[in-house]
Short mmCIF file of C-alpha atoms in Angstrom, two decimals:
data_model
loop_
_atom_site.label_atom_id
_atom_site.label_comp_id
_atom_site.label_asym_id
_atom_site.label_seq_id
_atom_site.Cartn_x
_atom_site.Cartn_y
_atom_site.Cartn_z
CA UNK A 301 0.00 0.00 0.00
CA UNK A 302 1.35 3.46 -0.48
CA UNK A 303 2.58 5.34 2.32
CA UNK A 304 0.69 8.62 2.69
CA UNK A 305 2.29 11.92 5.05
CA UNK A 306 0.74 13.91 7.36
CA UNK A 307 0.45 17.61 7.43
CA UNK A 308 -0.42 20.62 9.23
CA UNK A 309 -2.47 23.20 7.85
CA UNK A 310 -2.71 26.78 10.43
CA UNK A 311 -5.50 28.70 9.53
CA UNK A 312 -6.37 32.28 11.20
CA UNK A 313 -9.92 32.74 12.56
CA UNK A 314 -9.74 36.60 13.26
CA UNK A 315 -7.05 39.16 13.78
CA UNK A 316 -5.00 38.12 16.80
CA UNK A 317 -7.30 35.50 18.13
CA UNK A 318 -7.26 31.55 17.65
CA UNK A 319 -4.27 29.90 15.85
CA UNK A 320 -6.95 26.19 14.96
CA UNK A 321 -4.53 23.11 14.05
CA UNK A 322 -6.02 20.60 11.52
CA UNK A 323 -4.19 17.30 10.92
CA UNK A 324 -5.46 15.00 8.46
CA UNK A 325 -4.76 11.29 8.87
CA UNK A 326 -4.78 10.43 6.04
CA UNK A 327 -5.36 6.84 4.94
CA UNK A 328 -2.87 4.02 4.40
CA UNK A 329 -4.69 2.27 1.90
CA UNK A 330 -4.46 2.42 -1.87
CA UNK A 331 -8.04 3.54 -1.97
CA UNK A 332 -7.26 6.40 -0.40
CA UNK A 333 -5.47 9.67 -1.51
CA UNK A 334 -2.69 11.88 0.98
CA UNK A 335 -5.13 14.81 -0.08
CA UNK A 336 -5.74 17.28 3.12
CA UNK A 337 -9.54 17.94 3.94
CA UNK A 338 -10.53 20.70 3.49
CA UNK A 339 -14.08 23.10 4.02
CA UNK A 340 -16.30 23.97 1.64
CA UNK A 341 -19.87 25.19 2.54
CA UNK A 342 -19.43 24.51 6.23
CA UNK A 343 -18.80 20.70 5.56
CA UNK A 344 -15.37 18.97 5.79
CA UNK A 345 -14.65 17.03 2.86
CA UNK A 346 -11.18 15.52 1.33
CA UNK A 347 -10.60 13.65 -1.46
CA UNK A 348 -10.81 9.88 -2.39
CA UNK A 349 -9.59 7.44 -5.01
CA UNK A 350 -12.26 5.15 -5.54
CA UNK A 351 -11.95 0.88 -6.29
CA UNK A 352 -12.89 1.79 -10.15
CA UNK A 353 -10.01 4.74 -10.18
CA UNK A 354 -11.92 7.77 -9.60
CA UNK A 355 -10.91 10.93 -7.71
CA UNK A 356 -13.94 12.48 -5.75
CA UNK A 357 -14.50 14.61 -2.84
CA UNK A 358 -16.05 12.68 0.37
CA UNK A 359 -17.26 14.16 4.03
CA UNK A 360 -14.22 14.01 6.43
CA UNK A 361 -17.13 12.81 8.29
CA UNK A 362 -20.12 11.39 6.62
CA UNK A 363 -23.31 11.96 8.94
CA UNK A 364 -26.06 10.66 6.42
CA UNK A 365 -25.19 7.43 4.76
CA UNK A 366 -27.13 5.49 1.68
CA UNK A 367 -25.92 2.20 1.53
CA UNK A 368 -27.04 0.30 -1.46
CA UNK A 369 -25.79 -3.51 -1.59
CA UNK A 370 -26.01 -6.86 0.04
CA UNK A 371 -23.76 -6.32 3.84
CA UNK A 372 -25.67 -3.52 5.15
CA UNK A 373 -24.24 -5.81 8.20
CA UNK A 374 -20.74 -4.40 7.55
CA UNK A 375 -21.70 -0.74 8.28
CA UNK A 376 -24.67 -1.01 11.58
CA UNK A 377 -21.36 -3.57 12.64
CA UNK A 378 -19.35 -0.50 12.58
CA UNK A 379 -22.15 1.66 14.08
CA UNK A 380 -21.60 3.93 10.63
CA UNK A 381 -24.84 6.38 10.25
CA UNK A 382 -26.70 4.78 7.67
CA UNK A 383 -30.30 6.60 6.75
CA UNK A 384 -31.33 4.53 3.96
CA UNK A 385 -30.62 1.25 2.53
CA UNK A 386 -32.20 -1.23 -0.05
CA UNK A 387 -33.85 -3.32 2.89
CA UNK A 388 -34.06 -6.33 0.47
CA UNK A 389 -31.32 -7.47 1.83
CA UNK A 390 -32.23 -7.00 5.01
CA UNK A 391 -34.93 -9.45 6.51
CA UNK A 392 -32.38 -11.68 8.10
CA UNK A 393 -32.70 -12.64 12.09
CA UNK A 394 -29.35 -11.19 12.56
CA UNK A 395 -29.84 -7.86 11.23
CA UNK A 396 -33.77 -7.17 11.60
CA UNK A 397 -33.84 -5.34 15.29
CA UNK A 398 -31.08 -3.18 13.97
CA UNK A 399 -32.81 -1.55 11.34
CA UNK A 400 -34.46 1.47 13.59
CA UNK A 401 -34.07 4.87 11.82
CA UNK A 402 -33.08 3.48 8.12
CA UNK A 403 -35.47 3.96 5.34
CA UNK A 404 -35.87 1.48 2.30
CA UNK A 405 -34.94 3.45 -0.21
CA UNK A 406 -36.04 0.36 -2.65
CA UNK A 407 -33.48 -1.71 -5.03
CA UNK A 408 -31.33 -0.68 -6.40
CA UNK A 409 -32.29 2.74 -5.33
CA UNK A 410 -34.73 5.00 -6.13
CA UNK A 411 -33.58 8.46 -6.75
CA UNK A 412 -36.32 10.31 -5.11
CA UNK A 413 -36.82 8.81 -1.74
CA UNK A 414 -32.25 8.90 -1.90
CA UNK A 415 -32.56 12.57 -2.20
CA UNK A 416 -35.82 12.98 0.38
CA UNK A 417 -32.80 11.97 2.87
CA UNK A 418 -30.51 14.35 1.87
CA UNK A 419 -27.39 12.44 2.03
CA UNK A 420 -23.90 13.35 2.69
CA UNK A 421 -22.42 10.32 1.34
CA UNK A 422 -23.67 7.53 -0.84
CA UNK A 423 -22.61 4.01 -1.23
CA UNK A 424 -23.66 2.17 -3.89
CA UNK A 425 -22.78 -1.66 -3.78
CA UNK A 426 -23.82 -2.32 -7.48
CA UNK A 427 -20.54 -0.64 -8.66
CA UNK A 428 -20.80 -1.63 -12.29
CA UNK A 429 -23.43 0.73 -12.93
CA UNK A 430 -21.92 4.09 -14.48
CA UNK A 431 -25.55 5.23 -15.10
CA UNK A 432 -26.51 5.08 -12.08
CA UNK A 433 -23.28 6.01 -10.08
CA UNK A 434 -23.66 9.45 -12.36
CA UNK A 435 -27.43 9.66 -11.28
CA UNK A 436 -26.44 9.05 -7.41
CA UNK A 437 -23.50 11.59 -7.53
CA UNK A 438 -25.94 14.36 -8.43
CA UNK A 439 -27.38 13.50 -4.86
CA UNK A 440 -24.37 12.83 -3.03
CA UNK A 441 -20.95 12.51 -3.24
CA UNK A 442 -20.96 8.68 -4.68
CA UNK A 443 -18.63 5.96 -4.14
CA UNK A 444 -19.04 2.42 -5.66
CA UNK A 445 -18.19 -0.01 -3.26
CA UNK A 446 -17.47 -3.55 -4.05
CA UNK A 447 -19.49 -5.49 -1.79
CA UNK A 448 -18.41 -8.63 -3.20
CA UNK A 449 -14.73 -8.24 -1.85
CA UNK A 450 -13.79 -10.50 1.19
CA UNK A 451 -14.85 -9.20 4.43
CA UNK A 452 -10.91 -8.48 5.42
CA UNK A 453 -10.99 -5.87 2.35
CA UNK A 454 -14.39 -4.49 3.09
CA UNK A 455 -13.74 -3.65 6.66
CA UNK A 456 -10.57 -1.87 5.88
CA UNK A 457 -12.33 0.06 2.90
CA UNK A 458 -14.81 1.29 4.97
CA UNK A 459 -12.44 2.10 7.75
CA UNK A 460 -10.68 4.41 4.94
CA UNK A 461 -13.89 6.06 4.05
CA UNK A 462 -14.82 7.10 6.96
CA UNK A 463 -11.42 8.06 8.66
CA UNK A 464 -12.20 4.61 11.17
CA UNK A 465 -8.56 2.37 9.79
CA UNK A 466 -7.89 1.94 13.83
CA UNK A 467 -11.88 0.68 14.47
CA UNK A 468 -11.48 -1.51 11.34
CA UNK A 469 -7.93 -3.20 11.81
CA UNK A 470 -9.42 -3.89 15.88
CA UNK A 471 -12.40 -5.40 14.77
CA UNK A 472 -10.81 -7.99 12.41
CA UNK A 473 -8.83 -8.65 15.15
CA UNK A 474 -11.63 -9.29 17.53
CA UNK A 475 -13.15 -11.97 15.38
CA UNK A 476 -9.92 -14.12 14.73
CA UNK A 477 -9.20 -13.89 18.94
CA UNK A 478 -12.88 -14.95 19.06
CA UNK A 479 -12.46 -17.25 16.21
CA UNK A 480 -9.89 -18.99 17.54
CA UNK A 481 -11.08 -19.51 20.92
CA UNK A 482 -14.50 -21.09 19.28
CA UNK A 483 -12.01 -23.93 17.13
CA UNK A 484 -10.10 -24.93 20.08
CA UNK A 485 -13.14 -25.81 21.74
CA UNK A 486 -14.49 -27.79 19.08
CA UNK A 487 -11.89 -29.44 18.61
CA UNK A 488 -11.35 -30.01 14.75
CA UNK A 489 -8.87 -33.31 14.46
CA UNK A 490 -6.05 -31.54 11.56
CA UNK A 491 -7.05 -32.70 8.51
CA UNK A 492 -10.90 -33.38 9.16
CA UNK A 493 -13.08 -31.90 5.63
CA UNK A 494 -16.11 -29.75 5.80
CA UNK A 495 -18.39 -29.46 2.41
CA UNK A 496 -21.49 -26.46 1.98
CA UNK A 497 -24.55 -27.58 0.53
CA UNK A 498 -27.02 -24.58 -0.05
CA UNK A 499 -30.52 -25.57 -1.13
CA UNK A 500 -31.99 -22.86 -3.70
CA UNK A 501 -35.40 -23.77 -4.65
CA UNK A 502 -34.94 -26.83 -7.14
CA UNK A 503 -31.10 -26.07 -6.82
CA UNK A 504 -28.02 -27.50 -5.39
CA UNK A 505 -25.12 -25.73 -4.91
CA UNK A 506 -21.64 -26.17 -3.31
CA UNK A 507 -19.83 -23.25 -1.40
CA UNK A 508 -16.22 -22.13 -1.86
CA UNK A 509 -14.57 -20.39 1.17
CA UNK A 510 -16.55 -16.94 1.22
CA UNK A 511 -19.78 -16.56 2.85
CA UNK A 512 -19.72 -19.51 5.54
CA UNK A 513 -16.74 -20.94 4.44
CA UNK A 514 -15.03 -17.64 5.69
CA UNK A 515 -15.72 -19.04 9.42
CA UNK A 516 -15.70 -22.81 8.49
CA UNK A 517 -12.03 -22.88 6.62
CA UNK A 518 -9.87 -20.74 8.95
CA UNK A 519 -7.09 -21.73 10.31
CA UNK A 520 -7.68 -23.54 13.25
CA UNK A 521 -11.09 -24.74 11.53
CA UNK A 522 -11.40 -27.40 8.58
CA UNK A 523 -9.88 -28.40 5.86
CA UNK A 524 -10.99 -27.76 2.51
CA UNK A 525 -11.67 -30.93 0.05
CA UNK A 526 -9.49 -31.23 -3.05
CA UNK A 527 -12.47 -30.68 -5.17
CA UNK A 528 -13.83 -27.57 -3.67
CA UNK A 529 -10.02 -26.16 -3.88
CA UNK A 530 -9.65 -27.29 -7.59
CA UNK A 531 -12.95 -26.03 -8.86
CA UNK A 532 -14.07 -23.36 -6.83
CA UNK A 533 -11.42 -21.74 -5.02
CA UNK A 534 -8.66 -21.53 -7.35
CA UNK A 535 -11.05 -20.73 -10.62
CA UNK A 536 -11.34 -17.81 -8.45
CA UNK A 537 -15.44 -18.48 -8.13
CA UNK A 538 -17.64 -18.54 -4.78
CA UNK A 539 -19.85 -21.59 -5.68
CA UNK A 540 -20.50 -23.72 -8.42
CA UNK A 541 -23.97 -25.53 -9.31
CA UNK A 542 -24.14 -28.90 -8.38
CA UNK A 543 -25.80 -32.45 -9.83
CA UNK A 544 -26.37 -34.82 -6.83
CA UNK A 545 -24.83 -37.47 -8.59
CA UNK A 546 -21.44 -35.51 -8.01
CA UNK A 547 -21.86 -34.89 -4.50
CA UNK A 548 -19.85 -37.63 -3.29
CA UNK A 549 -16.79 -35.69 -5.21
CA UNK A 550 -17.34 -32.73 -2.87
CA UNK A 551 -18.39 -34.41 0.18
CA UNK A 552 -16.38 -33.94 3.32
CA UNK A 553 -15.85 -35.38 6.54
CA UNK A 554 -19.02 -33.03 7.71
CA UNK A 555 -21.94 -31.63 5.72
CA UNK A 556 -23.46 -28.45 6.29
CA UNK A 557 -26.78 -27.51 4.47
CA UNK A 558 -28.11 -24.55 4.40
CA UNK A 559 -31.55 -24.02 3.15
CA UNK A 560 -33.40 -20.51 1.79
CA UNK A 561 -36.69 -20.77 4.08
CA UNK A 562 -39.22 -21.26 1.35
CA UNK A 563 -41.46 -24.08 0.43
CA UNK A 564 -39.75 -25.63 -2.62
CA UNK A 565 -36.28 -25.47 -1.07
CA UNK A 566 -37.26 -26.86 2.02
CA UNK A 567 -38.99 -29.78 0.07
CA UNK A 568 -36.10 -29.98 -2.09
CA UNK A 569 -33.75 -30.18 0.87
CA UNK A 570 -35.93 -32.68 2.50
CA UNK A 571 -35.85 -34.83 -0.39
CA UNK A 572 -32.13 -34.75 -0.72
CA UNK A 573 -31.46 -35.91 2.93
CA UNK A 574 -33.81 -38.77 2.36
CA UNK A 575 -32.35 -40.05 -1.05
CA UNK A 576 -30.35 -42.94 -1.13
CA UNK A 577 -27.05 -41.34 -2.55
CA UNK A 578 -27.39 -38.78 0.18
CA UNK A 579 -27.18 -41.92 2.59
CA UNK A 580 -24.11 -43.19 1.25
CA UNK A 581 -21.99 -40.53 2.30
CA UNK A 582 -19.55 -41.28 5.35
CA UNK A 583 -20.73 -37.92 6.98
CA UNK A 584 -23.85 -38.67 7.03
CA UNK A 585 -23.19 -42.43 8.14
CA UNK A 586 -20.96 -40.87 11.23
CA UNK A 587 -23.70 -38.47 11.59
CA UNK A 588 -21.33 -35.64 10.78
CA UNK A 589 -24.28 -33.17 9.12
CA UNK A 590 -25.82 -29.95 10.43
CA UNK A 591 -28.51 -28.26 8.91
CA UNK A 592 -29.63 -24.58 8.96
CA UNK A 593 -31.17 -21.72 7.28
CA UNK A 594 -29.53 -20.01 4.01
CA UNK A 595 -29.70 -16.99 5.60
CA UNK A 596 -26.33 -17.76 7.16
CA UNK A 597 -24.67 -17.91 4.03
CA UNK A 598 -22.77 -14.22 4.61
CA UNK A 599 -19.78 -13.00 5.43
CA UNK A 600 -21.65 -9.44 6.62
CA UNK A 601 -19.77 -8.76 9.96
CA UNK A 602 -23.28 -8.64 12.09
CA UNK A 603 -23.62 -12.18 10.69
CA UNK A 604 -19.95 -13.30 11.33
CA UNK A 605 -20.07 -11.50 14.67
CA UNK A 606 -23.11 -14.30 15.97
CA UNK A 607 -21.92 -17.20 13.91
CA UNK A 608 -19.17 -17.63 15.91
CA UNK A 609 -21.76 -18.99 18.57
CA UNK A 610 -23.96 -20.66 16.20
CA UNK A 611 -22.23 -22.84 14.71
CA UNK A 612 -20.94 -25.01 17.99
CA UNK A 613 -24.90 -24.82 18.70
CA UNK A 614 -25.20 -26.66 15.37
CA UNK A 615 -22.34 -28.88 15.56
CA UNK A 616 -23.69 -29.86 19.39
CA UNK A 617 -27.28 -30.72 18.56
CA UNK A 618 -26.49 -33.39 16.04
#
């Protein structure tokens, strides 16, 4: 990452009066710029390279946030002041009683109820949209924000937006402290394979390590199977779709299955842990499968933050 300098900036409020000292931190990331805030119309600003390469003027410190994306997790995590959000994405049981004082502002945004909040800062998580970047930054100062990243690179981006790299670098450390304290007490024999089924309607899929896998394949957790690392991880992909006659080529030493809470995926599911391939797996023989709802299938850090004492709750009730 580029090294950025600090300076000092004296400026004179009055004749003879109040000599006001203004250092700028700035950030140590290559998202960010060594620009020095400065004020314009009363409001702080400074400016900010963006993850597609663009130079644009931000709040020092943003007080009214649109987030528009999938980890709306990330940011109430944070305790960021988000106003609106695309609430889609936000009927989990992990995130629902921490919604108070954020309006849907629909999905992907709808440009009238966005400026009805009179944002300071926008984030929009579908980044590939020019169009609509150029609509939003007639709002707000815009940044597209790649909410797709690992959760590592998301929590230090945000800490660079909004001036909180010390919050962000603590918090990551938090969870692997935590993390590792939950693995030693499970007690993972080295070597021992985990596999993630996720149940989508009529379709099967098998996780890589983002989402669930983030917490499941850490270091002190499980191993990854050959065939997960050959075709998922190192093609660079989060999941591929899945025939059941090839699950016993991603099947590890435990199963977990995570199901969207509908009718035909719950059927589906049900079906598949009643079929006769399904009970021709060793896992499922040593009784080495946990089951639980898709909705878990996140890396958001409100999610990540209470998975950490769900899954030995899973793991314990089989």
């Amino acid at each position: 990452m580029m090294n950025s300098t600090i300076k000092k900036h004296l400026f004179i409020w009055g004749a003879c009066f109040l000599l006001l000292s203004v250092l700028a931190a700035c950030s140590r990331s290559e998202s960010t710029s060594s620009q020095e805030p400065v004020k314009t119309n009363e409001q702080t600003t400074k400016s900010y390279t963006t993850q597609t390469g663009e130079v644009t003027e931000i709040p020092t410190q943003p007080q009214r946030v649109i987030y528009l994306g999938s980890t709306l997790g990330d940011l109430l995590a944070m305790d960021l002041p988000v106003v609106g959000a695309n609430l889609v994405h936000a009927s989990e049981s992990y995130i629902v009683d921490r919604l108070e004082g954020i309006e849907d502002v629909g999905n992907p945004g709808d440009l009238e109820a966005i400026t009805a909040l009179q944002p300071d800062l926008i984030l929009n998580g579908y980044n590939q949209d020019a169009d609509r970047n150029a609509a939003f930054s007639k709002i707000a100062p815009t940044i597209p924000f790649n909410s797709a990243l690992p959760f590592t690179e998301r929590v230090r981006e945000l800490g660079n937006i909004f001036g909180k790299q010390d919050e962000a670098e603590q918090w990551i450390s938090r969870f692997d402290t935590k993390a590792e304290a939950m693995w030693d007490k499970l007690n993972v024999a080295e070597g021992e394979t985990a596999t993630i089924f996720l149940q989508l309607g009529k379709q099967l899929y098998v996780m890589g390590n983002r989402s669930l896998g983030v917490v499941l394949y850490q270091e002190h957790g499980f191993a990854i199977p050959p065939a997960i690392q050959q075709n998922i991880i190192d093609k660079d992909q989060t999941f591929v779709q899945l025939s059941e006659e090839l699950m016993p080529d991603y099947a590890g030493d435990h199963l977990f299955v995570l199901t969207l809470d509908n009718d035909e995926s719950r059927a589906e599911s049900e079906r598949l842990l009643q079929s006769t391939l399904w009970k021709t797996l060793p896992a499922v023989q040593q009784g080495h499968v946990y089951t639980a709802s898709a909705e878990w299938n996140t890396d958001n850090l409100l999610a990540l933050e209470q998975l950490l004492d769900e899954l030995p709750k899973w793991m314990n009730q089989q």
